Short mmCIF file of C-alpha atoms in Angstrom, two decimals:
data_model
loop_
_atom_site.label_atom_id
_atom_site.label_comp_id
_atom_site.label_asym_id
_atom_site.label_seq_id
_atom_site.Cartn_x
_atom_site.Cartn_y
_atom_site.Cartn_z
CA UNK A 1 18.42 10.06 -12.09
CA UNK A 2 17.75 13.16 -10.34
CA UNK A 3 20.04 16.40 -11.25
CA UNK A 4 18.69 18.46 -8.16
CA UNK A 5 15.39 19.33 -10.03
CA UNK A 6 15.26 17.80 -13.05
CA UNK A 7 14.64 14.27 -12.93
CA UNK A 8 14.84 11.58 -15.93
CA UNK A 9 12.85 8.48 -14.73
CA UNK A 10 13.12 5.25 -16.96
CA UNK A 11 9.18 4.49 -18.17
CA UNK A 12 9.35 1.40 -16.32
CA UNK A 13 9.05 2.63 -13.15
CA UNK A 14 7.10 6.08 -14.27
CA UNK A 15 3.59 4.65 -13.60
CA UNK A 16 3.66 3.91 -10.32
CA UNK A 17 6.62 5.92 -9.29
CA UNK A 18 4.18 8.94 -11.03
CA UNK A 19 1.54 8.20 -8.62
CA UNK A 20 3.36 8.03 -5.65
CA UNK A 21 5.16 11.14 -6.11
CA UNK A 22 2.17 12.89 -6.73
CA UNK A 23 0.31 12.02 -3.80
CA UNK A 24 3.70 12.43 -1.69
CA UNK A 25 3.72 15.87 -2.46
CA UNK A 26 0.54 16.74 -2.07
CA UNK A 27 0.49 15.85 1.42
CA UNK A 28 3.90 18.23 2.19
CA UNK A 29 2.82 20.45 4.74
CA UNK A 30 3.70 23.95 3.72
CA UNK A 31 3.85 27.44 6.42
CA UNK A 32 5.89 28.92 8.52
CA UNK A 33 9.07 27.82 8.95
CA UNK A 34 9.23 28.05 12.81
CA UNK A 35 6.45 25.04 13.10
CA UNK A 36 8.64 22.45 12.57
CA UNK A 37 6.01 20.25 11.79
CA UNK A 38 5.50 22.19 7.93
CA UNK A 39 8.11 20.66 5.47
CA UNK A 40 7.81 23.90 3.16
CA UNK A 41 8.60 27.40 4.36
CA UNK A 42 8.42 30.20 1.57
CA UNK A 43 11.33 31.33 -1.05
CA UNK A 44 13.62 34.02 0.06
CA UNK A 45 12.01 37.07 -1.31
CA UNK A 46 9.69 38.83 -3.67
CA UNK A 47 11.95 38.84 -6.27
CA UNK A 48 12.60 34.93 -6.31
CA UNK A 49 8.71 34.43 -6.26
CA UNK A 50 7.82 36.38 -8.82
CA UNK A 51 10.55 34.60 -10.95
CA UNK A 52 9.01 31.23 -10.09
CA UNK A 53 5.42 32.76 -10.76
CA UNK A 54 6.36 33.20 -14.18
CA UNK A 55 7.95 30.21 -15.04
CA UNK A 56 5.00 28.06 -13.74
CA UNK A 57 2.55 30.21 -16.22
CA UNK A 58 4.91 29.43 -18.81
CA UNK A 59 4.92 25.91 -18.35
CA UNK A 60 1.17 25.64 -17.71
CA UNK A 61 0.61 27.34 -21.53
CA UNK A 62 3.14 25.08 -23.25
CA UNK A 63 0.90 22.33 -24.31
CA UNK A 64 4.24 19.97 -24.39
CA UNK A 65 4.41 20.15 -20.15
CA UNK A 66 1.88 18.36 -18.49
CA UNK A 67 1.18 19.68 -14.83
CA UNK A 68 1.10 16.32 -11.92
CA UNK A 69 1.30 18.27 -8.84
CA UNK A 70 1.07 21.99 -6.97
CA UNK A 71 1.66 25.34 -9.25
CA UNK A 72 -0.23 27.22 -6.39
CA UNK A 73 1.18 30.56 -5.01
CA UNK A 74 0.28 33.10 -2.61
CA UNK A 75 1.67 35.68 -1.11
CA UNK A 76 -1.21 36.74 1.46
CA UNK A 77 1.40 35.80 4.46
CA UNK A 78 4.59 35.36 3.00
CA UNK A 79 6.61 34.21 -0.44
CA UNK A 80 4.94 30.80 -0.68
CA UNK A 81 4.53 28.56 -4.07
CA UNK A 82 3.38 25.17 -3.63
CA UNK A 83 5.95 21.90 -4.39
CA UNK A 84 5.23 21.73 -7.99
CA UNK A 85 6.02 18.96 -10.54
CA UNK A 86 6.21 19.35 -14.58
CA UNK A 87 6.22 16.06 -17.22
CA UNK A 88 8.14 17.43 -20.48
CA UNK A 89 8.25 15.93 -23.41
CA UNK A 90 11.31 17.37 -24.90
CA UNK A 91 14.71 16.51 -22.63
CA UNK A 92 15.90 19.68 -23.71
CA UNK A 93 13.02 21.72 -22.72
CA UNK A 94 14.30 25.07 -20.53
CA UNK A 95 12.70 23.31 -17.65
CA UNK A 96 15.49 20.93 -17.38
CA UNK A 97 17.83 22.84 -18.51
CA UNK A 98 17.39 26.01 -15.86
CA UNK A 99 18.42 26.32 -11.89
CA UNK A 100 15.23 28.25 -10.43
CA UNK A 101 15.84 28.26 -6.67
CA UNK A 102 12.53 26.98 -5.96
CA UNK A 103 10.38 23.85 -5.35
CA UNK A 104 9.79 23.00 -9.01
CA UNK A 105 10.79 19.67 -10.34
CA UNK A 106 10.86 18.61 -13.87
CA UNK A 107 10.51 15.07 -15.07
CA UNK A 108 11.37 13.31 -18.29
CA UNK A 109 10.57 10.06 -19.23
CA UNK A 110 12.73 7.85 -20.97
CA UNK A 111 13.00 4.60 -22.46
CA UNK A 112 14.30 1.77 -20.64
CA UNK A 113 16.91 0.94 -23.96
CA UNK A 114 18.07 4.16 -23.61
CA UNK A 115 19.90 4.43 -20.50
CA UNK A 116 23.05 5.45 -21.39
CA UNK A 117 22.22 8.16 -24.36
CA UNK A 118 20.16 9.39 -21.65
CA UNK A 119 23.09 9.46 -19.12
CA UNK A 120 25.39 11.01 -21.63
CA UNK A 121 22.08 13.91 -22.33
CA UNK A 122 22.22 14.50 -19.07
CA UNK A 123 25.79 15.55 -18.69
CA UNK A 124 25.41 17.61 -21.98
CA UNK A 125 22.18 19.62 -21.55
CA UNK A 126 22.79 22.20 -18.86
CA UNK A 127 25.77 24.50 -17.54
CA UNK A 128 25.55 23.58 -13.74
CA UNK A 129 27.78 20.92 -11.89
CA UNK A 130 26.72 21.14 -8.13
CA UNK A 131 24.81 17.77 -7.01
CA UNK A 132 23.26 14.74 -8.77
CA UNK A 133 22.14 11.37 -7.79
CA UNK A 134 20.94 8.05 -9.10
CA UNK A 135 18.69 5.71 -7.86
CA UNK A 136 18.72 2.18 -8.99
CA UNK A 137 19.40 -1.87 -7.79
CA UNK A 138 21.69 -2.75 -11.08
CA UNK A 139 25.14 -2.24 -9.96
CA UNK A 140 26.06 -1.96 -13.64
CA UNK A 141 23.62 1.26 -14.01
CA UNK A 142 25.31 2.63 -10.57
CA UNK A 143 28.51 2.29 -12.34
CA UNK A 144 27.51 3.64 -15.81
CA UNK A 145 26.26 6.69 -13.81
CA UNK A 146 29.03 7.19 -11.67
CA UNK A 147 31.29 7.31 -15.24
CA UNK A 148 29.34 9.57 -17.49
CA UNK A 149 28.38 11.96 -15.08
CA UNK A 150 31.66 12.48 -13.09
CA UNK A 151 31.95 15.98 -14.42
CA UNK A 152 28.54 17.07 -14.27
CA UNK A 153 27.98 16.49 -10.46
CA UNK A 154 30.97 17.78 -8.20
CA UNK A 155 28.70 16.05 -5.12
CA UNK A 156 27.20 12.94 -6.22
CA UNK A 157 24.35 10.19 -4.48
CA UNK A 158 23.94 7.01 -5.16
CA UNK A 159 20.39 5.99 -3.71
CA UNK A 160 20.20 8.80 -1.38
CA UNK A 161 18.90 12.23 -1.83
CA UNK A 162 20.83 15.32 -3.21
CA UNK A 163 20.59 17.62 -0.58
CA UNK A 164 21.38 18.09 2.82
CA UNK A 165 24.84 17.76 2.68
CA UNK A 166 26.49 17.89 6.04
CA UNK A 167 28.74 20.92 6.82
CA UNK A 168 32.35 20.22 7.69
CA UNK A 169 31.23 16.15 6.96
CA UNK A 170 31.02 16.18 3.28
CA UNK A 171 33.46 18.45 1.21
CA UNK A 172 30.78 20.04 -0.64
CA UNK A 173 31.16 22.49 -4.09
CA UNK A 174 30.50 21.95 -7.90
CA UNK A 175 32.15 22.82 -11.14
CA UNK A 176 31.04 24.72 -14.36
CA UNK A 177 28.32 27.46 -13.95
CA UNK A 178 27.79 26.08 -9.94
CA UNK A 179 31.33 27.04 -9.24
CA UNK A 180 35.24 26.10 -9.15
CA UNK A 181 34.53 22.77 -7.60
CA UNK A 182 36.18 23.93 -4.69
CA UNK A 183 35.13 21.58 -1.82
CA UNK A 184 34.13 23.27 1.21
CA UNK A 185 35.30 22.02 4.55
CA UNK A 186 38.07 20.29 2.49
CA UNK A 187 41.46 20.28 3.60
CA UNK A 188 42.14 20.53 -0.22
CA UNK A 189 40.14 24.14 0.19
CA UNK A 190 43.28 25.69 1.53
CA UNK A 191 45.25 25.85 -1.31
CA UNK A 192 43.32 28.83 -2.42
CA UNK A 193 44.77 30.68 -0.13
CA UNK A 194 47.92 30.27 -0.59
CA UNK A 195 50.83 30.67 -2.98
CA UNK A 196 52.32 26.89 -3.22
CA UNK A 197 55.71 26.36 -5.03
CA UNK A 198 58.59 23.60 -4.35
CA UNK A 199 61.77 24.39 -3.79
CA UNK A 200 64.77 21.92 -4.63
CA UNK A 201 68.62 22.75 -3.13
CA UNK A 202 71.64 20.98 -3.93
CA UNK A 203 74.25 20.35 -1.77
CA UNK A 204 76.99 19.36 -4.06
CA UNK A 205 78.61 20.62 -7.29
CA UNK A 206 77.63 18.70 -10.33
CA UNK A 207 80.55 17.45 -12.31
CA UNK A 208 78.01 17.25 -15.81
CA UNK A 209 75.28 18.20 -16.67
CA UNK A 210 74.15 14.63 -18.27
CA UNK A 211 71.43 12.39 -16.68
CA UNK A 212 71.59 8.95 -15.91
CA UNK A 213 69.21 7.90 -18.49
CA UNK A 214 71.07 10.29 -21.07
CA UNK A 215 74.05 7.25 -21.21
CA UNK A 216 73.88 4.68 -24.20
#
């Protein structure tokens, strides 16, 4: 399951799934934004690096994290910080918990008999709504997904990624601390903009005041 940037990962698949994330990321080509061939361009300002910064010293002291990937920075030629991947031990470590606006992603790793606590910790354990995604081939863990985490996800994937939502394609907005749920580029959008009300006009005098369903 993958909640933007955290991501729980059934132990199953962790080993090699582990590795091959790892070594994906390693290889992401990071510069300037205007080569198209560099996957990573910097974070938005000094402000927003120096943020990330300190949460990857943080969670390079807290002998509970275990670093697989990145935690380099520089700012030499821009606001740049490495793709960089955390293990926690703790599901409710502020890791998972936090939105940081940066390429940090936090895993935990949980057992395969606990799918669905896991599920229901993941729709408990942090205040944002805006995307989240599952990945699996068991229809009935699709569906058990799709059901606990209706109200922590107002855009939700199933097997694909989640980002990269396409403007006026996808309705896109989330609830809680992400927003109203308001869908963007949805039709639906409009009605917060305007005062609705229905109106109702009769045409003939009523003779009583009794309904129908009032009679014995």
């Amino acid at each position: 399951m993958l909640r933007c940037l955290p991501a729980d990962v059934s132990e199953s698949v962790w080993p090699e799934f582990k590795d091959q994330l790892a070594q994906e990321t390693g290889e992401l080509k990071m510069g300037k934004p205007e080569k198209f061939d560099n996957f990573i361009g910097p974070v938005i300002h000094e402000r927003s690096w120096e943020k990330l910064v300190r949460v990857i010293k943080d969670a390079k002291k807290d002998p509970s994290v275990t670093l697989l990937a990145g935690a380099n920075t520089s700012r030499e030629v821009g606001w740049f910080v490495k793709p960089t991947i955390f293990q926690v031990q703790d599901p409710s470590h502020s890791l998972m918990k936090n939105e940081f606006f940066g390429p940090i992603l936090s895993v935990y790793v949980f057992p395969d008999s606990n799918y669905e606590e896991t599920l229901s910790l993941v729709d408990s354990s942090t205040n944002f709504g805006l995307t989240g995604a599952v990945f699996a081939k068991d229809q009935s863990a699709i569906e058990a997904a799709e059901q606990h985490l209706r109200h922590s996800a107002g855009n939700f994937y199933i097997n694909c990624k989640s980002s990269g939502a396409l403007v006026s394609h996808q309705p896109f907005g989330g609830s809680r601390a992400s927003g109203t749920n308001d869908k963007a580029t949805s039709t639906n959008l409009v009605a917060r903009f305007a005062s609705i009300r229905s109106i109702k006009e009769g045409f003939q005098l009523a003779d009583e005041v009794m309904y129908p369903s009032n009679e014995v």
